[in-house]
Structures are given as structure tokens and as C-alpha cells.
Amino acid sequence: YDYDLSAEHDNYLIEVKGLHGLEGGISFTAKEWEMAQKHGEKYFVVVVRNVEETPEFQFINDPTSKLDPTQQIIRTVQIRWGVSQSQLVSSKELEQ
């Protein structure tokens, strides 16, 4: 969620999703959807349409009870670069 609002004795979680134009869909991360399920009526999604011109707002309370998203499983490739201890020592010796 993007915001945690406190009102009297309750907390409300707000997730904001923006759309460039007036039409389009939104997506949730697994964590966002899990939080929406966990917090039910205390979780809101605010869809902001037409963000660059005249924004329009749609408020969806308890989205897991009102929306039926399609699950998408995406595999990603992560590239990492490692430097060994011996290279660090050699680099330090070159600086001296």
C-alpha cells in the first residue's frame, strides 16, 4: 500500500494506481493483493485516470471482494556482478 491513514481508532490502507488516459487496466503485486485480502474493508484502491490532464478518481473499497483479477506469473532474469576478495586486495595494492 502507498498510504496508511489513521482515523480515530481505525487504520485504512490506500493503494494508488495511475492511468495515463481514461481507459486501461491496473495490476497488483502479489504483496499488494495479499494485503488487500488481509485487510478487507480497511483497504482501498484509488484509480487515478487521465493523470496528465484532468484527473478522475475511482475509489474501490475491499477490492478482493469486488475485483476478479487474472493471475500472471512472470519469471525474471537478474544479472549480478561480483568482485572477489583477492581482486579487492589487488586493487588496493595498485592504489599505493
Short mmCIF file of N, CA, C and O in Angstrom, two decimals:
data_model
loop_
_atom_site.label_atom_id
_atom_site.label_comp_id
_atom_site.label_asym_id
_atom_site.label_seq_id
_atom_site.Cartn_x
_atom_site.Cartn_y
_atom_site.Cartn_z
N TYR A 1 0.84 -1.18 0.00
CA TYR A 1 0.00 0.00 0.00
C TYR A 1 0.88 1.24 0.00
O TYR A 1 2.02 1.22 0.44
N ASP A 2 0.30 2.32 -0.47
CA ASP A 2 1.05 3.57 -0.57
C ASP A 2 0.87 4.46 0.65
O ASP A 2 1.77 5.22 1.01
N TYR A 3 -0.31 4.40 1.26
CA TYR A 3 -0.60 5.26 2.41
C TYR A 3 -1.29 4.47 3.51
O TYR A 3 -2.11 3.59 3.24
N ASP A 4 -0.96 4.81 4.73
CA ASP A 4 -1.59 4.25 5.92
C ASP A 4 -2.24 5.43 6.66
O ASP A 4 -1.54 6.26 7.22
N LEU A 5 -3.56 5.51 6.58
CA LEU A 5 -4.28 6.63 7.19
C LEU A 5 -4.89 6.20 8.51
O LEU A 5 -5.53 5.16 8.60
N SER A 6 -4.71 7.03 9.51
CA SER A 6 -5.32 6.78 10.82
C SER A 6 -6.51 7.72 10.98
O SER A 6 -6.38 8.93 10.79
N ALA A 7 -7.65 7.14 11.34
CA ALA A 7 -8.85 7.93 11.60
C ALA A 7 -9.49 7.41 12.88
O ALA A 7 -9.94 6.27 12.94
N GLU A 8 -9.47 8.24 13.91
CA GLU A 8 -9.96 7.86 15.24
C GLU A 8 -9.25 6.58 15.69
O GLU A 8 -8.07 6.60 15.91
N HIS A 9 -9.96 5.47 15.77
CA HIS A 9 -9.36 4.24 16.28
C HIS A 9 -9.08 3.22 15.18
O HIS A 9 -8.74 2.07 15.46
N ASP A 10 -9.21 3.63 13.92
CA ASP A 10 -9.02 2.71 12.81
C ASP A 10 -7.89 3.17 11.90
O ASP A 10 -7.59 4.35 11.80
N ASN A 11 -7.27 2.21 11.23
CA ASN A 11 -6.27 2.49 10.20
C ASN A 11 -6.83 2.00 8.87
O ASN A 11 -7.45 0.94 8.80
N TYR A 12 -6.57 2.78 7.82
CA TYR A 12 -7.00 2.42 6.49
C TYR A 12 -5.78 2.42 5.58
O TYR A 12 -4.94 3.30 5.66
N LEU A 13 -5.70 1.42 4.72
CA LEU A 13 -4.58 1.30 3.80
C LEU A 13 -5.06 1.71 2.41
O LEU A 13 -6.10 1.26 1.94
N ILE A 14 -4.27 2.56 1.76
CA ILE A 14 -4.64 3.10 0.46
C ILE A 14 -3.57 2.75 -0.57
O ILE A 14 -2.39 3.06 -0.38
N GLU A 15 -3.99 2.12 -1.65
CA GLU A 15 -3.12 1.83 -2.78
C GLU A 15 -3.55 2.71 -3.94
O GLU A 15 -4.74 2.73 -4.29
N VAL A 16 -2.63 3.46 -4.54
CA VAL A 16 -2.95 4.36 -5.64
C VAL A 16 -2.40 3.78 -6.94
O VAL A 16 -1.23 3.40 -7.01
N LYS A 17 -3.26 3.73 -7.95
CA LYS A 17 -2.88 3.25 -9.28
C LYS A 17 -3.20 4.35 -10.29
O LYS A 17 -4.31 4.90 -10.27
N GLY A 18 -2.27 4.68 -11.16
CA GLY A 18 -2.48 5.75 -12.12
C GLY A 18 -2.56 5.23 -13.55
O GLY A 18 -1.87 4.29 -13.92
N LEU A 19 -3.42 5.88 -14.33
CA LEU A 19 -3.57 5.58 -15.75
C LEU A 19 -3.33 6.85 -16.55
O LEU A 19 -3.86 7.92 -16.20
N HIS A 20 -2.57 6.73 -17.60
CA HIS A 20 -2.27 7.89 -18.45
C HIS A 20 -3.54 8.49 -19.05
O HIS A 20 -3.74 9.69 -19.04
N GLY A 21 -4.39 7.63 -19.56
CA GLY A 21 -5.63 8.10 -20.21
C GLY A 21 -6.85 7.76 -19.38
O GLY A 21 -6.77 7.46 -18.19
N LEU A 22 -8.00 7.78 -20.05
CA LEU A 22 -9.26 7.49 -19.36
C LEU A 22 -9.56 5.99 -19.30
O LEU A 22 -10.40 5.56 -18.52
N GLU A 23 -8.88 5.20 -20.13
CA GLU A 23 -9.15 3.77 -20.18
C GLU A 23 -7.89 2.98 -19.88
O GLU A 23 -6.78 3.46 -20.07
N GLY A 24 -8.08 1.76 -19.43
CA GLY A 24 -6.96 0.87 -19.17
C GLY A 24 -7.18 0.09 -17.89
O GLY A 24 -8.08 0.40 -17.11
N GLY A 25 -6.39 -0.93 -17.72
CA GLY A 25 -6.47 -1.76 -16.53
C GLY A 25 -5.33 -1.46 -15.57
O GLY A 25 -4.45 -0.65 -15.87
N ILE A 26 -5.36 -2.11 -14.44
CA ILE A 26 -4.32 -1.95 -13.44
C ILE A 26 -3.79 -3.32 -13.05
O ILE A 26 -4.40 -4.34 -13.36
N SER A 27 -2.68 -3.35 -12.38
CA SER A 27 -2.14 -4.61 -11.88
C SER A 27 -1.74 -4.44 -10.42
O SER A 27 -1.48 -3.33 -9.95
N PHE A 28 -1.72 -5.53 -9.73
CA PHE A 28 -1.31 -5.58 -8.33
C PHE A 28 -0.10 -6.50 -8.21
O PHE A 28 -0.04 -7.53 -8.89
N THR A 29 0.82 -6.17 -7.33
CA THR A 29 1.87 -7.12 -7.00
C THR A 29 1.25 -8.18 -6.10
O THR A 29 0.16 -7.98 -5.53
N ALA A 30 1.94 -9.28 -5.93
CA ALA A 30 1.45 -10.33 -5.03
C ALA A 30 1.29 -9.78 -3.61
O ALA A 30 0.31 -10.08 -2.93
N LYS A 31 2.21 -8.94 -3.19
CA LYS A 31 2.15 -8.36 -1.85
C LYS A 31 0.96 -7.42 -1.71
O LYS A 31 0.27 -7.43 -0.68
N GLU A 32 0.69 -6.59 -2.71
CA GLU A 32 -0.46 -5.68 -2.66
C GLU A 32 -1.76 -6.46 -2.55
O GLU A 32 -2.64 -6.11 -1.74
N TRP A 33 -1.91 -7.52 -3.35
CA TRP A 33 -3.14 -8.32 -3.32
C TRP A 33 -3.28 -9.04 -1.99
O TRP A 33 -4.38 -9.12 -1.42
N GLU A 34 -2.18 -9.54 -1.46
CA GLU A 34 -2.18 -10.21 -0.15
C GLU A 34 -2.63 -9.24 0.94
O GLU A 34 -3.43 -9.59 1.80
N MET A 35 -2.13 -8.02 0.91
CA MET A 35 -2.52 -7.01 1.90
C MET A 35 -3.99 -6.65 1.74
O MET A 35 -4.70 -6.46 2.74
N ALA A 36 -4.46 -6.57 0.52
CA ALA A 36 -5.88 -6.27 0.28
C ALA A 36 -6.75 -7.38 0.86
O ALA A 36 -7.78 -7.11 1.49
N GLN A 37 -6.36 -8.64 0.67
CA GLN A 37 -7.11 -9.76 1.23
C GLN A 37 -7.09 -9.73 2.75
O GLN A 37 -8.11 -9.95 3.40
N LYS A 38 -5.95 -9.44 3.31
CA LYS A 38 -5.78 -9.45 4.77
C LYS A 38 -6.59 -8.34 5.45
O LYS A 38 -7.17 -8.55 6.51
N HIS A 39 -6.65 -7.16 4.82
CA HIS A 39 -7.26 -6.00 5.49
C HIS A 39 -8.69 -5.71 5.04
O HIS A 39 -9.35 -4.85 5.64
N GLY A 40 -9.19 -6.40 4.03
CA GLY A 40 -10.60 -6.32 3.65
C GLY A 40 -11.13 -4.90 3.51
O GLY A 40 -10.66 -4.12 2.70
N GLU A 41 -12.14 -4.56 4.31
CA GLU A 41 -12.82 -3.27 4.20
C GLU A 41 -11.96 -2.09 4.64
O GLU A 41 -12.35 -0.95 4.46
N LYS A 42 -10.81 -2.36 5.20
CA LYS A 42 -9.90 -1.27 5.60
C LYS A 42 -8.87 -0.97 4.51
O LYS A 42 -7.96 -0.18 4.71
N TYR A 43 -9.04 -1.61 3.34
CA TYR A 43 -8.11 -1.45 2.23
C TYR A 43 -8.86 -0.81 1.06
O TYR A 43 -9.94 -1.26 0.68
N PHE A 44 -8.28 0.24 0.50
CA PHE A 44 -8.87 0.94 -0.64
C PHE A 44 -7.88 1.01 -1.78
O PHE A 44 -6.68 1.17 -1.56
N VAL A 45 -8.40 0.91 -3.00
CA VAL A 45 -7.60 1.20 -4.19
C VAL A 45 -8.19 2.48 -4.78
O VAL A 45 -9.41 2.60 -4.92
N VAL A 46 -7.31 3.42 -5.09
CA VAL A 46 -7.73 4.64 -5.77
C VAL A 46 -7.12 4.61 -7.16
O VAL A 46 -5.90 4.61 -7.31
N VAL A 47 -7.98 4.53 -8.16
CA VAL A 47 -7.53 4.55 -9.55
C VAL A 47 -7.64 5.99 -10.03
O VAL A 47 -8.71 6.59 -10.00
N VAL A 48 -6.50 6.53 -10.45
CA VAL A 48 -6.47 7.90 -10.97
C VAL A 48 -6.33 7.82 -12.48
O VAL A 48 -5.29 7.41 -12.99
N ARG A 49 -7.38 8.18 -13.18
CA ARG A 49 -7.38 8.14 -14.64
C ARG A 49 -7.01 9.52 -15.19
O ARG A 49 -7.27 10.53 -14.55
N ASN A 50 -6.42 9.54 -16.37
CA ASN A 50 -6.12 10.80 -17.06
C ASN A 50 -5.20 11.68 -16.21
O ASN A 50 -5.44 12.88 -16.06
N VAL A 51 -4.15 11.09 -15.69
CA VAL A 51 -3.30 11.78 -14.71
C VAL A 51 -2.61 13.04 -15.24
O VAL A 51 -2.32 13.94 -14.47
N GLU A 52 -2.38 13.13 -16.55
CA GLU A 52 -1.66 14.27 -17.09
C GLU A 52 -2.56 15.44 -17.49
O GLU A 52 -2.06 16.51 -17.80
N GLU A 53 -3.85 15.24 -17.52
CA GLU A 53 -4.74 16.33 -17.93
C GLU A 53 -5.69 16.66 -16.78
O GLU A 53 -5.30 17.34 -15.86
N THR A 54 -6.92 16.17 -16.85
CA THR A 54 -7.89 16.40 -15.78
C THR A 54 -8.14 15.06 -15.09
O THR A 54 -8.91 14.24 -15.59
N PRO A 55 -7.47 14.82 -13.96
CA PRO A 55 -7.59 13.52 -13.30
C PRO A 55 -9.02 13.20 -12.86
O PRO A 55 -9.77 14.08 -12.44
N GLU A 56 -9.37 11.93 -12.99
CA GLU A 56 -10.63 11.40 -12.49
C GLU A 56 -10.30 10.28 -11.52
O GLU A 56 -9.40 9.48 -11.77
N PHE A 57 -11.03 10.21 -10.41
CA PHE A 57 -10.71 9.28 -9.34
C PHE A 57 -11.81 8.23 -9.19
O PHE A 57 -13.00 8.56 -9.23
N GLN A 58 -11.39 6.99 -9.01
CA GLN A 58 -12.31 5.89 -8.72
C GLN A 58 -11.82 5.23 -7.44
O GLN A 58 -10.67 4.81 -7.35
N PHE A 59 -12.69 5.13 -6.45
CA PHE A 59 -12.34 4.54 -5.16
C PHE A 59 -12.98 3.16 -5.08
O PHE A 59 -14.19 3.02 -5.27
N ILE A 60 -12.16 2.15 -4.79
CA ILE A 60 -12.66 0.78 -4.67
C ILE A 60 -12.31 0.28 -3.27
O ILE A 60 -11.13 0.07 -2.95
N ASN A 61 -13.33 0.11 -2.45
CA ASN A 61 -13.14 -0.41 -1.10
C ASN A 61 -13.18 -1.93 -1.14
O ASN A 61 -14.01 -2.52 -1.82
N ASP A 62 -12.25 -2.58 -0.41
CA ASP A 62 -12.18 -4.04 -0.32
C ASP A 62 -12.12 -4.66 -1.72
O ASP A 62 -13.01 -5.41 -2.12
N PRO A 63 -11.08 -4.35 -2.48
CA PRO A 63 -11.02 -4.79 -3.88
C PRO A 63 -11.06 -6.30 -4.08
O PRO A 63 -11.54 -6.76 -5.11
N THR A 64 -10.61 -7.08 -3.11
CA THR A 64 -10.62 -8.53 -3.30
C THR A 64 -12.03 -9.10 -3.30
O THR A 64 -12.25 -10.20 -3.81
N SER A 65 -12.99 -8.36 -2.76
CA SER A 65 -14.38 -8.83 -2.80
C SER A 65 -15.11 -8.32 -4.03
O SER A 65 -16.20 -8.78 -4.34
N LYS A 66 -14.51 -7.36 -4.76
CA LYS A 66 -15.19 -6.74 -5.90
C LYS A 66 -14.52 -6.99 -7.25
O LYS A 66 -15.15 -6.87 -8.28
N LEU A 67 -13.24 -7.28 -7.24
CA LEU A 67 -12.49 -7.48 -8.48
C LEU A 67 -12.09 -8.95 -8.63
O LEU A 67 -11.91 -9.64 -7.64
N ASP A 68 -11.95 -9.38 -9.86
CA ASP A 68 -11.56 -10.76 -10.15
C ASP A 68 -10.37 -10.73 -11.12
O ASP A 68 -10.52 -10.96 -12.31
N PRO A 69 -9.17 -10.45 -10.58
CA PRO A 69 -8.01 -10.32 -11.47
C PRO A 69 -7.54 -11.68 -12.01
O PRO A 69 -7.83 -12.72 -11.45
N THR A 70 -6.81 -11.61 -13.09
CA THR A 70 -6.18 -12.78 -13.68
C THR A 70 -4.75 -12.84 -13.17
O THR A 70 -4.01 -11.85 -13.28
N GLN A 71 -4.37 -13.97 -12.61
CA GLN A 71 -3.01 -14.13 -12.09
C GLN A 71 -2.05 -14.30 -13.25
O GLN A 71 -2.29 -15.07 -14.18
N GLN A 72 -0.95 -13.57 -13.18
CA GLN A 72 0.11 -13.68 -14.19
C GLN A 72 1.39 -14.04 -13.46
O GLN A 72 1.78 -13.36 -12.50
N ILE A 73 2.04 -15.10 -13.90
CA ILE A 73 3.31 -15.49 -13.31
C ILE A 73 4.41 -15.08 -14.27
O ILE A 73 4.44 -15.48 -15.43
N ILE A 74 5.31 -14.23 -13.76
CA ILE A 74 6.38 -13.69 -14.59
C ILE A 74 7.72 -14.12 -14.02
O ILE A 74 8.00 -13.89 -12.84
N ARG A 75 8.53 -14.73 -14.83
CA ARG A 75 9.88 -15.11 -14.41
C ARG A 75 10.84 -14.04 -14.91
O ARG A 75 10.78 -13.62 -16.06
N THR A 76 11.73 -13.61 -14.04
CA THR A 76 12.69 -12.59 -14.42
C THR A 76 14.10 -13.12 -14.33
O THR A 76 14.38 -14.07 -13.60
N VAL A 77 14.98 -12.50 -15.07
CA VAL A 77 16.40 -12.83 -15.02
C VAL A 77 17.10 -11.67 -14.34
O VAL A 77 16.92 -10.51 -14.70
N GLN A 78 17.89 -11.99 -13.34
CA GLN A 78 18.65 -10.98 -12.63
C GLN A 78 20.12 -11.20 -12.91
O GLN A 78 20.62 -12.32 -12.78
N ILE A 79 20.82 -10.15 -13.29
CA ILE A 79 22.25 -10.24 -13.56
C ILE A 79 22.99 -9.52 -12.45
O ILE A 79 22.66 -8.39 -12.11
N ARG A 80 23.96 -10.18 -11.86
CA ARG A 80 24.76 -9.59 -10.80
C ARG A 80 26.22 -9.67 -11.18
O ARG A 80 26.64 -10.57 -11.88
N TRP A 81 26.98 -8.73 -10.70
CA TRP A 81 28.41 -8.69 -10.93
C TRP A 81 29.10 -8.81 -9.59
O TRP A 81 28.81 -8.06 -8.67
N GLY A 82 30.01 -9.76 -9.47
CA GLY A 82 30.72 -9.96 -8.21
C GLY A 82 32.21 -9.70 -8.34
O GLY A 82 32.81 -9.94 -9.38
N VAL A 83 32.77 -9.19 -7.28
CA VAL A 83 34.20 -8.94 -7.21
C VAL A 83 34.73 -9.73 -6.02
O VAL A 83 34.22 -9.58 -4.91
N SER A 84 35.75 -10.55 -6.24
CA SER A 84 36.29 -11.40 -5.18
C SER A 84 37.16 -10.62 -4.21
O SER A 84 37.64 -9.51 -4.51
N GLN A 85 37.41 -11.23 -3.07
CA GLN A 85 38.29 -10.64 -2.07
C GLN A 85 39.69 -10.41 -2.63
O GLN A 85 40.28 -9.36 -2.42
N SER A 86 40.21 -11.38 -3.41
CA SER A 86 41.57 -11.23 -3.96
C SER A 86 41.65 -10.05 -4.93
O SER A 86 42.66 -9.34 -4.96
N GLN A 87 40.59 -9.80 -5.70
CA GLN A 87 40.59 -8.65 -6.60
C GLN A 87 40.57 -7.35 -5.81
O GLN A 87 41.23 -6.37 -6.19
N LEU A 88 39.83 -7.32 -4.72
CA LEU A 88 39.80 -6.12 -3.89
C LEU A 88 41.17 -5.83 -3.29
O LEU A 88 41.61 -4.68 -3.27
N VAL A 89 41.85 -6.88 -2.83
CA VAL A 89 43.19 -6.71 -2.27
C VAL A 89 44.14 -6.23 -3.35
O VAL A 89 44.93 -5.31 -3.14
N SER A 90 44.10 -6.82 -4.55
CA SER A 90 44.96 -6.41 -5.65
C SER A 90 44.71 -4.96 -6.03
O SER A 90 45.65 -4.21 -6.29
N SER A 91 43.46 -4.57 -6.06
CA SER A 91 43.10 -3.19 -6.40
C SER A 91 43.66 -2.23 -5.37
O SER A 91 44.16 -1.16 -5.71
N LYS A 92 43.60 -2.59 -4.11
CA LYS A 92 44.10 -1.74 -3.04
C LYS A 92 45.61 -1.57 -3.17
O LYS A 92 46.15 -0.48 -2.98
N GLU A 93 46.30 -2.66 -3.52
CA GLU A 93 47.77 -2.61 -3.66
C GLU A 93 48.16 -1.72 -4.83
O GLU A 93 49.18 -1.06 -4.80
N LEU A 94 47.35 -1.69 -5.91
CA LEU A 94 47.65 -0.87 -7.07
C LEU A 94 47.53 0.62 -6.75
O LEU A 94 48.19 1.46 -7.37
N GLU A 95 46.68 0.96 -5.80
CA GLU A 95 46.45 2.37 -5.44
C GLU A 95 47.65 2.93 -4.67
O GLU A 95 47.87 4.13 -4.65
N GLN A 96 48.43 2.11 -4.04
CA GLN A 96 49.52 2.59 -3.18
C GLN A 96 50.77 2.90 -3.94
O GLN A 96 51.14 2.54 -4.95
#
